PDB file of C-alpha atoms in Angstrom:
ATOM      1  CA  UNK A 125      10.759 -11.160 -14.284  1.00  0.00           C
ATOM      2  CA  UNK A 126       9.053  -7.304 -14.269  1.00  0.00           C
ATOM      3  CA  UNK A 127       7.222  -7.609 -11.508  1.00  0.00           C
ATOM      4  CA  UNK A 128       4.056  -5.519 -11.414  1.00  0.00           C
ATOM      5  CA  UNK A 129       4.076  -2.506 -14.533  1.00  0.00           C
ATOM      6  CA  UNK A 130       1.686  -0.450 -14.852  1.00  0.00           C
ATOM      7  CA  UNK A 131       0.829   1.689 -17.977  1.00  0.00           C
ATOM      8  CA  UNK A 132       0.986   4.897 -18.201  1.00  0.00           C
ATOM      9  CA  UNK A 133       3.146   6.500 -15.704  1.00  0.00           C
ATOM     10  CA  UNK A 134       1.682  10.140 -16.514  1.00  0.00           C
ATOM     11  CA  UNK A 135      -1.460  11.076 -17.671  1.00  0.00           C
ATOM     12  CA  UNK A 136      -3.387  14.335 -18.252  1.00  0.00           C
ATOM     13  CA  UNK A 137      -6.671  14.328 -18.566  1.00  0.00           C
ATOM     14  CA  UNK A 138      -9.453  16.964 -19.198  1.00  0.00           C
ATOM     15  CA  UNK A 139     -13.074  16.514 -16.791  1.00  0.00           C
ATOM     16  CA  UNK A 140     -14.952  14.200 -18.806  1.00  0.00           C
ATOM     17  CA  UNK A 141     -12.057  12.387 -20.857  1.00  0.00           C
ATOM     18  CA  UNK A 142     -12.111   8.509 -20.215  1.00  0.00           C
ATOM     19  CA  UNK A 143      -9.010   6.326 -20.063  1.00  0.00           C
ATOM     20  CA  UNK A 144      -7.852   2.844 -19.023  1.00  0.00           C
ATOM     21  CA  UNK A 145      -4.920   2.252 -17.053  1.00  0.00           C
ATOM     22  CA  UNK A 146      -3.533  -1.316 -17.497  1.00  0.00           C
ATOM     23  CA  UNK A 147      -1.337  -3.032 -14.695  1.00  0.00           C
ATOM     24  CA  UNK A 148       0.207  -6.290 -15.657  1.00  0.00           C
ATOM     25  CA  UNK A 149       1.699  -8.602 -12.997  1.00  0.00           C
ATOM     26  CA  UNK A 150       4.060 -12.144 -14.228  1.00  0.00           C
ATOM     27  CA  UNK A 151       4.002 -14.082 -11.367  1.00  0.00           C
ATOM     28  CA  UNK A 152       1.104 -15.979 -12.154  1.00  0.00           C
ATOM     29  CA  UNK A 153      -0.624 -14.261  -8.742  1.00  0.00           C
ATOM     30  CA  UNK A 154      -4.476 -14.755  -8.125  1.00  0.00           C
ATOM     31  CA  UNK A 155      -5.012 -11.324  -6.227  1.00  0.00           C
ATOM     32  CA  UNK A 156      -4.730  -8.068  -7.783  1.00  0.00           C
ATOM     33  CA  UNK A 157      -5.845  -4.873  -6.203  1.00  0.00           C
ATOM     34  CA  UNK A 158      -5.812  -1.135  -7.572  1.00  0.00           C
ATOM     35  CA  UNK A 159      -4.919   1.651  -4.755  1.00  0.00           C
ATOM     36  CA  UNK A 160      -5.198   5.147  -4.900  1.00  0.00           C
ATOM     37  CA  UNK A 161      -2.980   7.870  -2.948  1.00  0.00           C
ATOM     38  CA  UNK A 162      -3.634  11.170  -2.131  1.00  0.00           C
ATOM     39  CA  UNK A 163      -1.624  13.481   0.332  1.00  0.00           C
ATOM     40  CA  UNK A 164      -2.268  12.700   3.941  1.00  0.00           C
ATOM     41  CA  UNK A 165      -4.792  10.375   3.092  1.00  0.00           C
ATOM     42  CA  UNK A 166      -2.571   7.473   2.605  1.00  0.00           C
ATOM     43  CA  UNK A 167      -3.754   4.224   0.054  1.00  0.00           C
ATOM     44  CA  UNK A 168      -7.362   3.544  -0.226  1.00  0.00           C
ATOM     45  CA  UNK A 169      -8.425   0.384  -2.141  1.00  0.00           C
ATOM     46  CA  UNK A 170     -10.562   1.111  -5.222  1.00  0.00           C
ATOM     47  CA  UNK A 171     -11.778  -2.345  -6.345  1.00  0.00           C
ATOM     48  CA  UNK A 172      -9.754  -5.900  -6.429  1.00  0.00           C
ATOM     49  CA  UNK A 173     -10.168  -8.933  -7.523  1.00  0.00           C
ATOM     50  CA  UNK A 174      -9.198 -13.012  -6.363  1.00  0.00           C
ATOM     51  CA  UNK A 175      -9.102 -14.819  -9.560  1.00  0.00           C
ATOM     52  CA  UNK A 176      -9.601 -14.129 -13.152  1.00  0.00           C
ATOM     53  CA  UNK A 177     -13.434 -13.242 -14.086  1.00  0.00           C
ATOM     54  CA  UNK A 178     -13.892 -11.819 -10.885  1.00  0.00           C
ATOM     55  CA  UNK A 179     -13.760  -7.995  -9.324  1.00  0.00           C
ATOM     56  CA  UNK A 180     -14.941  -6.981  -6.055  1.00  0.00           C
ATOM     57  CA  UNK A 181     -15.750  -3.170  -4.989  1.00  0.00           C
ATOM     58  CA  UNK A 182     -13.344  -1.704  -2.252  1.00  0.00           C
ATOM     59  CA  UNK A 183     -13.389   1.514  -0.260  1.00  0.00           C
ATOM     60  CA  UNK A 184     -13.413   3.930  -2.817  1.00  0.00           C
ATOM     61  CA  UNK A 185     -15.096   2.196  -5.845  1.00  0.00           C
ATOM     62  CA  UNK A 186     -17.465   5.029  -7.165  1.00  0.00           C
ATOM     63  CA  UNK A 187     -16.217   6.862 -10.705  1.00  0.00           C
ATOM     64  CA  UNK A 188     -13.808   3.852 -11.186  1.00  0.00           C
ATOM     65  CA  UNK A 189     -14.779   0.260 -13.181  1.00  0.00           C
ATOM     66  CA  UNK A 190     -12.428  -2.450 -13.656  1.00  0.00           C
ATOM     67  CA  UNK A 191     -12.062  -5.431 -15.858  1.00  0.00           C
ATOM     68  CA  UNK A 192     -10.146  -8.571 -15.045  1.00  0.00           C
ATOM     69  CA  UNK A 193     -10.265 -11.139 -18.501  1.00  0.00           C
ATOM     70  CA  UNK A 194      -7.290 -12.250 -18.044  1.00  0.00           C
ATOM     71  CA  UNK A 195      -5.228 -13.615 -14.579  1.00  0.00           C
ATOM     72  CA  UNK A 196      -2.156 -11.242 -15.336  1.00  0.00           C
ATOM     73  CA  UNK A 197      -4.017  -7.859 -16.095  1.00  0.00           C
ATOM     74  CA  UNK A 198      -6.266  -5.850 -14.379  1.00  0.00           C
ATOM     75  CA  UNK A 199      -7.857  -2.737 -15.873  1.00  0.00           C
ATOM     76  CA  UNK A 200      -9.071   0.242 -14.008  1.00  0.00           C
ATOM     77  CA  UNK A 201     -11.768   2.457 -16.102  1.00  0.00           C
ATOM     78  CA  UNK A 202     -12.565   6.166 -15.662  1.00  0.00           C
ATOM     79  CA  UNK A 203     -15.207   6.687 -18.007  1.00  0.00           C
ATOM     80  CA  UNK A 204     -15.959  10.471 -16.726  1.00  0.00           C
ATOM     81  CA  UNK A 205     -12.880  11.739 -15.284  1.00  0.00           C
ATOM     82  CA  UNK A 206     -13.431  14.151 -12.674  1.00  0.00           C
ATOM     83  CA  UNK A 207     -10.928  16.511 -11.069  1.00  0.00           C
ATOM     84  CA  UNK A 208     -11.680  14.885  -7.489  1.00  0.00           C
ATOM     85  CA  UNK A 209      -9.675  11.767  -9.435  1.00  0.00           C
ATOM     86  CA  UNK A 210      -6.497  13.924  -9.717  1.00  0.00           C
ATOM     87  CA  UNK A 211      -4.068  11.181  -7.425  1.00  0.00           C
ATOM     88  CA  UNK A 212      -1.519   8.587  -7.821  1.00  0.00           C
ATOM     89  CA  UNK A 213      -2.937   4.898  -8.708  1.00  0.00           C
ATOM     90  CA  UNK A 214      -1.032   2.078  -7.517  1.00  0.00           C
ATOM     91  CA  UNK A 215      -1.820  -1.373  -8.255  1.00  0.00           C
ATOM     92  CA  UNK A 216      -0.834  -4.215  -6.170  1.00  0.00           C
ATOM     93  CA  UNK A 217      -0.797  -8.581  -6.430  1.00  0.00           C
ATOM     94  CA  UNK A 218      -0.332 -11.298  -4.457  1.00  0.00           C
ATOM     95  CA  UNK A 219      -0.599 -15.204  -3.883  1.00  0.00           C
ATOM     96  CA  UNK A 220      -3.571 -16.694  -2.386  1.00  0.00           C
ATOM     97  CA  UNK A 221      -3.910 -19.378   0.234  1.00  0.00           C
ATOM     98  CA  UNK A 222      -1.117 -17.445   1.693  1.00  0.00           C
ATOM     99  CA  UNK A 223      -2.339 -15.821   4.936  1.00  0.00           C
ATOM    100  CA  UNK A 224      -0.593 -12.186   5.241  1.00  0.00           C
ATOM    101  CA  UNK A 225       1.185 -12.657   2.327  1.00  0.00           C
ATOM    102  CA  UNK A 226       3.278  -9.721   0.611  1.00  0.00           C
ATOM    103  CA  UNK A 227       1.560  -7.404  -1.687  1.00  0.00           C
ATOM    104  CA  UNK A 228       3.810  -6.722  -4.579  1.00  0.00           C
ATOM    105  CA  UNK A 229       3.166  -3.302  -6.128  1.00  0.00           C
ATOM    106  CA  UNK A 230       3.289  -1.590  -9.442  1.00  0.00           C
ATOM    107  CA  UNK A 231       5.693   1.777  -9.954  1.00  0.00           C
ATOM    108  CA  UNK A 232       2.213   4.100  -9.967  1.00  0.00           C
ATOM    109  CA  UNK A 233       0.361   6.160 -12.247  1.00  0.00           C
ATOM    110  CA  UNK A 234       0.486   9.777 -11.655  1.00  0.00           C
ATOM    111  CA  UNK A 235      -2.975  11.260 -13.240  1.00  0.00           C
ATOM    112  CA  UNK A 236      -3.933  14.682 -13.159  1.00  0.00           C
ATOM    113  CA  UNK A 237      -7.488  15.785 -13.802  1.00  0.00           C
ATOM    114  CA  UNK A 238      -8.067  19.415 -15.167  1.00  0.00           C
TER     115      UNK A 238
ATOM    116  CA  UNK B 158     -14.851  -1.177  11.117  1.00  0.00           C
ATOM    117  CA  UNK B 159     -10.998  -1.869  10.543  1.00  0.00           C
ATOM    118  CA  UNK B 160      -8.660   1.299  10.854  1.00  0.00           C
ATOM    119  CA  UNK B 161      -4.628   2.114  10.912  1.00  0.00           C
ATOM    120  CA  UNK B 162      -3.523   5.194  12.994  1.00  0.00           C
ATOM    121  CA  UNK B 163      -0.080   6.760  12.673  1.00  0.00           C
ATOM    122  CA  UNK B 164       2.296   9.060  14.122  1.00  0.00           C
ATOM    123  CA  UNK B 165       1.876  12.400  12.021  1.00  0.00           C
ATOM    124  CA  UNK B 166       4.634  13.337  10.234  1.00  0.00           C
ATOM    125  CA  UNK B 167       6.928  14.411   9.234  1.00  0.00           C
ATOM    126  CA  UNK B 168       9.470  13.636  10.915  1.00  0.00           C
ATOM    127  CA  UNK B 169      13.158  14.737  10.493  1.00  0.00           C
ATOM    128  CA  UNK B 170      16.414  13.230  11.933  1.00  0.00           C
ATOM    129  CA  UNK B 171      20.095  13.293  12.255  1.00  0.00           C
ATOM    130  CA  UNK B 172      22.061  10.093  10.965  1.00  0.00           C
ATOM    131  CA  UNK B 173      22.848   7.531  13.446  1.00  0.00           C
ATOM    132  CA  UNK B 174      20.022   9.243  16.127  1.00  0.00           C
ATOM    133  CA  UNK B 175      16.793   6.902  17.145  1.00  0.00           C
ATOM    134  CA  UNK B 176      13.824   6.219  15.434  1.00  0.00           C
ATOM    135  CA  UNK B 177      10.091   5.374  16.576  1.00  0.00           C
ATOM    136  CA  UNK B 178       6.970   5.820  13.986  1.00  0.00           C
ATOM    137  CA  UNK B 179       3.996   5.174  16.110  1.00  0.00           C
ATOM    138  CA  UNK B 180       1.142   2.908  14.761  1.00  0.00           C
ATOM    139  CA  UNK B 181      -2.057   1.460  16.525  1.00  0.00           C
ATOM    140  CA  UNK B 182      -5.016  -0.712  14.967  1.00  0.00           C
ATOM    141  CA  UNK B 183      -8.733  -0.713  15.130  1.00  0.00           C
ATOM    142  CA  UNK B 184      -9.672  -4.221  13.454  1.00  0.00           C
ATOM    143  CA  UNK B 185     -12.512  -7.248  14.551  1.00  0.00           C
ATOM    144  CA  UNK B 186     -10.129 -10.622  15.466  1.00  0.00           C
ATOM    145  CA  UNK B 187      -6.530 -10.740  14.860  1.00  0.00           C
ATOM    146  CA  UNK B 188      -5.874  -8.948  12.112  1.00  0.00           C
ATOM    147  CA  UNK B 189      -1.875  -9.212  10.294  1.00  0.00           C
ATOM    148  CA  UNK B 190      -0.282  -6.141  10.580  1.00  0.00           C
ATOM    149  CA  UNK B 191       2.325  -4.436   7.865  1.00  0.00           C
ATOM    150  CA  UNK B 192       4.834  -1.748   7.654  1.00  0.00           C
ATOM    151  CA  UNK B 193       5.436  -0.778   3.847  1.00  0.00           C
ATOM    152  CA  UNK B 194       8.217   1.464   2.617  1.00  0.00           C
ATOM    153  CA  UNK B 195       7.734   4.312  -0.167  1.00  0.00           C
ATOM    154  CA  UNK B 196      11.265   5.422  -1.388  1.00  0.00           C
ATOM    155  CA  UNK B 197      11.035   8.669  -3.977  1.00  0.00           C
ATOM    156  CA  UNK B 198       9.494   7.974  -6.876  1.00  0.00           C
ATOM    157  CA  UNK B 199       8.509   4.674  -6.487  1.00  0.00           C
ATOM    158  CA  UNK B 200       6.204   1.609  -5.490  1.00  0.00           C
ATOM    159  CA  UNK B 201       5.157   0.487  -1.939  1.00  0.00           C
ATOM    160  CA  UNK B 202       7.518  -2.564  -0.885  1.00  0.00           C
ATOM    161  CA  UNK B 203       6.988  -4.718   2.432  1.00  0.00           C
ATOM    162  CA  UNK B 204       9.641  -4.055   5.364  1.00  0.00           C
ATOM    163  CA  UNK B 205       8.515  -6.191   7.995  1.00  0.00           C
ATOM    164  CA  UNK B 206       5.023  -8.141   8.975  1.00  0.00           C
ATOM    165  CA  UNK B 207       3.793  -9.593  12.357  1.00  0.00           C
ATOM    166  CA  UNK B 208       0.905 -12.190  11.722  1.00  0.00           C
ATOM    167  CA  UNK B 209       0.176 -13.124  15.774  1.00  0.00           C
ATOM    168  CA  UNK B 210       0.468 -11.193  19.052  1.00  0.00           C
ATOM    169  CA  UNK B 211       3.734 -10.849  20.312  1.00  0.00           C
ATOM    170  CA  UNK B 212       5.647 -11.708  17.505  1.00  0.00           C
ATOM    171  CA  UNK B 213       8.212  -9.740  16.462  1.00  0.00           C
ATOM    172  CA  UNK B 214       8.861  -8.136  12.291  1.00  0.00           C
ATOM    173  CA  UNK B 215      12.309  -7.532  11.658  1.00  0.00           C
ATOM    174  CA  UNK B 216      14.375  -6.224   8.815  1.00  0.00           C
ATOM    175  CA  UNK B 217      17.279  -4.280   7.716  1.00  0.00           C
ATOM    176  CA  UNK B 218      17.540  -2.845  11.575  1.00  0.00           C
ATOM    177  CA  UNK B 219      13.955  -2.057  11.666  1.00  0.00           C
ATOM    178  CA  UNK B 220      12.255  -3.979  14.222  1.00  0.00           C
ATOM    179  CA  UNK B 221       8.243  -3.756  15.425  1.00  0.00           C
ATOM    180  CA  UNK B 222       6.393  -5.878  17.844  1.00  0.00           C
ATOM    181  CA  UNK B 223       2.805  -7.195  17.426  1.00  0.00           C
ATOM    182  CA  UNK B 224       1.294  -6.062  20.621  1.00  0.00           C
ATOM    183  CA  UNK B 225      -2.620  -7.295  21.256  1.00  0.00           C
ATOM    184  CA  UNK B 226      -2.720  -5.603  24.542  1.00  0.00           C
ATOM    185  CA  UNK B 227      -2.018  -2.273  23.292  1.00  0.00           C
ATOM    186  CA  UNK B 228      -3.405  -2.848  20.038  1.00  0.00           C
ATOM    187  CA  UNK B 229      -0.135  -1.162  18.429  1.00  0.00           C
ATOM    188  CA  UNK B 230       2.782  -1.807  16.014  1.00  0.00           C
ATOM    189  CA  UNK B 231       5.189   0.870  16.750  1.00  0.00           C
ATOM    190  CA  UNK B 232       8.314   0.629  14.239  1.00  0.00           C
ATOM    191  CA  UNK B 233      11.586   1.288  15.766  1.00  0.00           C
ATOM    192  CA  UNK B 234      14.862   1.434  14.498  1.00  0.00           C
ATOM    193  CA  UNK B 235      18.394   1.809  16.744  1.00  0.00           C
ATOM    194  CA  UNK B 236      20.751   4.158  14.450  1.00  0.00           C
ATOM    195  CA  UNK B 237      18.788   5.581  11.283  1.00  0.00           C
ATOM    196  CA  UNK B 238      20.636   6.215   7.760  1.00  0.00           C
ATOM    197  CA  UNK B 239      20.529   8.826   5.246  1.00  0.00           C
ATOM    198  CA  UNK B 240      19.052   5.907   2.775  1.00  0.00           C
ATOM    199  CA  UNK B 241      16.296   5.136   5.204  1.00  0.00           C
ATOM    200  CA  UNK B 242      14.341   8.729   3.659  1.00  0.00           C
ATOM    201  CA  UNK B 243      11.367   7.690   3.034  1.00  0.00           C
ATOM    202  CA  UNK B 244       7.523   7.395   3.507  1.00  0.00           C
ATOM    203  CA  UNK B 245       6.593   4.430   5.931  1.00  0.00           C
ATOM    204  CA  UNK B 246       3.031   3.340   5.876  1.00  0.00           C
ATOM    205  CA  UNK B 247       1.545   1.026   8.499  1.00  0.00           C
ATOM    206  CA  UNK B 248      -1.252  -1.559   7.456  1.00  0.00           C
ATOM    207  CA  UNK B 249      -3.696  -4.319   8.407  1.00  0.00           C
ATOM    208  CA  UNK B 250      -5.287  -7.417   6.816  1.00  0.00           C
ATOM    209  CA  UNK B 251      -8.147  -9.457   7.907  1.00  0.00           C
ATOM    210  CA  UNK B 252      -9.486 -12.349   5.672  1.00  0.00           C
ATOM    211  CA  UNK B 253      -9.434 -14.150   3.013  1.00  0.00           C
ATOM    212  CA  UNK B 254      -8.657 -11.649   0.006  1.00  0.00           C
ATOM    213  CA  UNK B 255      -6.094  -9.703   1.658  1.00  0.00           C
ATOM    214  CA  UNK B 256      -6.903  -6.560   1.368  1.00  0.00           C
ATOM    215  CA  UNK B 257      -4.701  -3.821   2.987  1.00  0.00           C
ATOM    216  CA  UNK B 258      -5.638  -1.026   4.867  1.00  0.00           C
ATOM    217  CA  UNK B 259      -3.591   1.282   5.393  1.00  0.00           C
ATOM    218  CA  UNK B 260      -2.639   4.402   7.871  1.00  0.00           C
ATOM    219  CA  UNK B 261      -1.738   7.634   6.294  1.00  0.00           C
ATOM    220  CA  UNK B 262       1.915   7.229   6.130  1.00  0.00           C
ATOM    221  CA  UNK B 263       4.662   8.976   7.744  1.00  0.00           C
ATOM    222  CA  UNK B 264       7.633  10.834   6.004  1.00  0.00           C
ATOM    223  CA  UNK B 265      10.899  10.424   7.003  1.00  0.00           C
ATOM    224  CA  UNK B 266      14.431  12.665   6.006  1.00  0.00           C
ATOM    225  CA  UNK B 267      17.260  11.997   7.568  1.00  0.00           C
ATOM    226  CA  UNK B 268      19.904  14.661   7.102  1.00  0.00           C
ATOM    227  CA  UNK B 269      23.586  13.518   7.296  1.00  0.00           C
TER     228      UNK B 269
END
């Protein structure tokens, strides 16, 4: 049982590169959630999503698209990176129906913008 | 709209000495209320939650009490350890999706 992974764990990318980070969660969980953290600003939600098929837009949504097609993945899209993106990208699950539930999250991806 | 305020950090202390991270809410209804733990290098993971007023989170000597009246979940713990270095983050959910939000965080070292 992994958990949450995410993929990669270090990227560099030049303004105006794309890339896809994948998280991955086995415990058949119907919310997943993608975070970002940046130094004394603490996590701010991105986008999320209840169920498979479905995304929703959270704080921080613009730059960032995401993609859930199947229940155990969710994919967060940069398609212009920007060096305001530089920040560490968590993502996050957990069970629904189950009021204040635990969040499980992912190890984080450390992306740096230039 | 709903908001988490913490104690600045950071915040350095002996081992064995008293700790309090302060933590107050902004939220519509009764929202649940979180403390997460960041150890180096890693993921979030939850310490303790509080779902109603008054009730009490506990765990692994950390304790912090749901308090409507004050609108505040201070964490407190009675005789800190060198292992408990880390970056604590208070949080809130309201409805149905969960969603976290989350107060800035709060470092902690404790130096033996």
């Amino acid at each position: 049982n992994a958990g949450v992974t995410q993929t990669p764990k270090f990227r560099v990318l030049k303004t105006g590169q794309s890339m896809t980070l994948l998280c991955a969660q086995d415990m058949n969980h119907e919310y997943m959630y993608w975070y970002r953290q940046d130094p004394g600003m603490g996590l701010r939600l991105i986008h999320y999503s209840v169920g498979e098929g479905t995304t929703a837009k959270g704080e921080v949504p613009d730059g960032y698209n995401v993609s859930r097609l199947k229940k155990q993945n969710f994919l967060l899209g940069l398609e212009s990176a920007a060096p305001s993106q530089t920040s560490v990208y968590f993502c996050a699950s957990g069970r629904a129906g189950v009021p204040a539930d635990t969040q499980y999250f992912g190890p984080g991806t450390r992306l740096t913008v230039l | 709209g709903n908001s988490v305020t913490q104690m600045e950090g950071p915040v350095t202390l002996s081992e064995e000495a008293f700790l309090t991270i302060n933590c107050t809410y902004t939220a519509t209804g009764y929202p649940s209320l979180f403390w997460y733990v960041q150890y180096p290098g890693e993921g979030l993971q939850l310490l303790l939650k509080a779902t109603k007023a008054d009730d009490k989170g506990s765990n692994k000597g950390f304790e912090a009490t749901y308090r409507k009246e004050t609108t505040s979940f201070h964490l407190e713990k009675g005789s800190v350890q060198v292992s408990d270095s880390a970056v604590y983050f208070c949080a809130l959910s309201r409805g149905g999706s969960e969603k976290l939000v989350f107060g800035k965080g709060t470092k902690l070292t404790v130096n033996p």
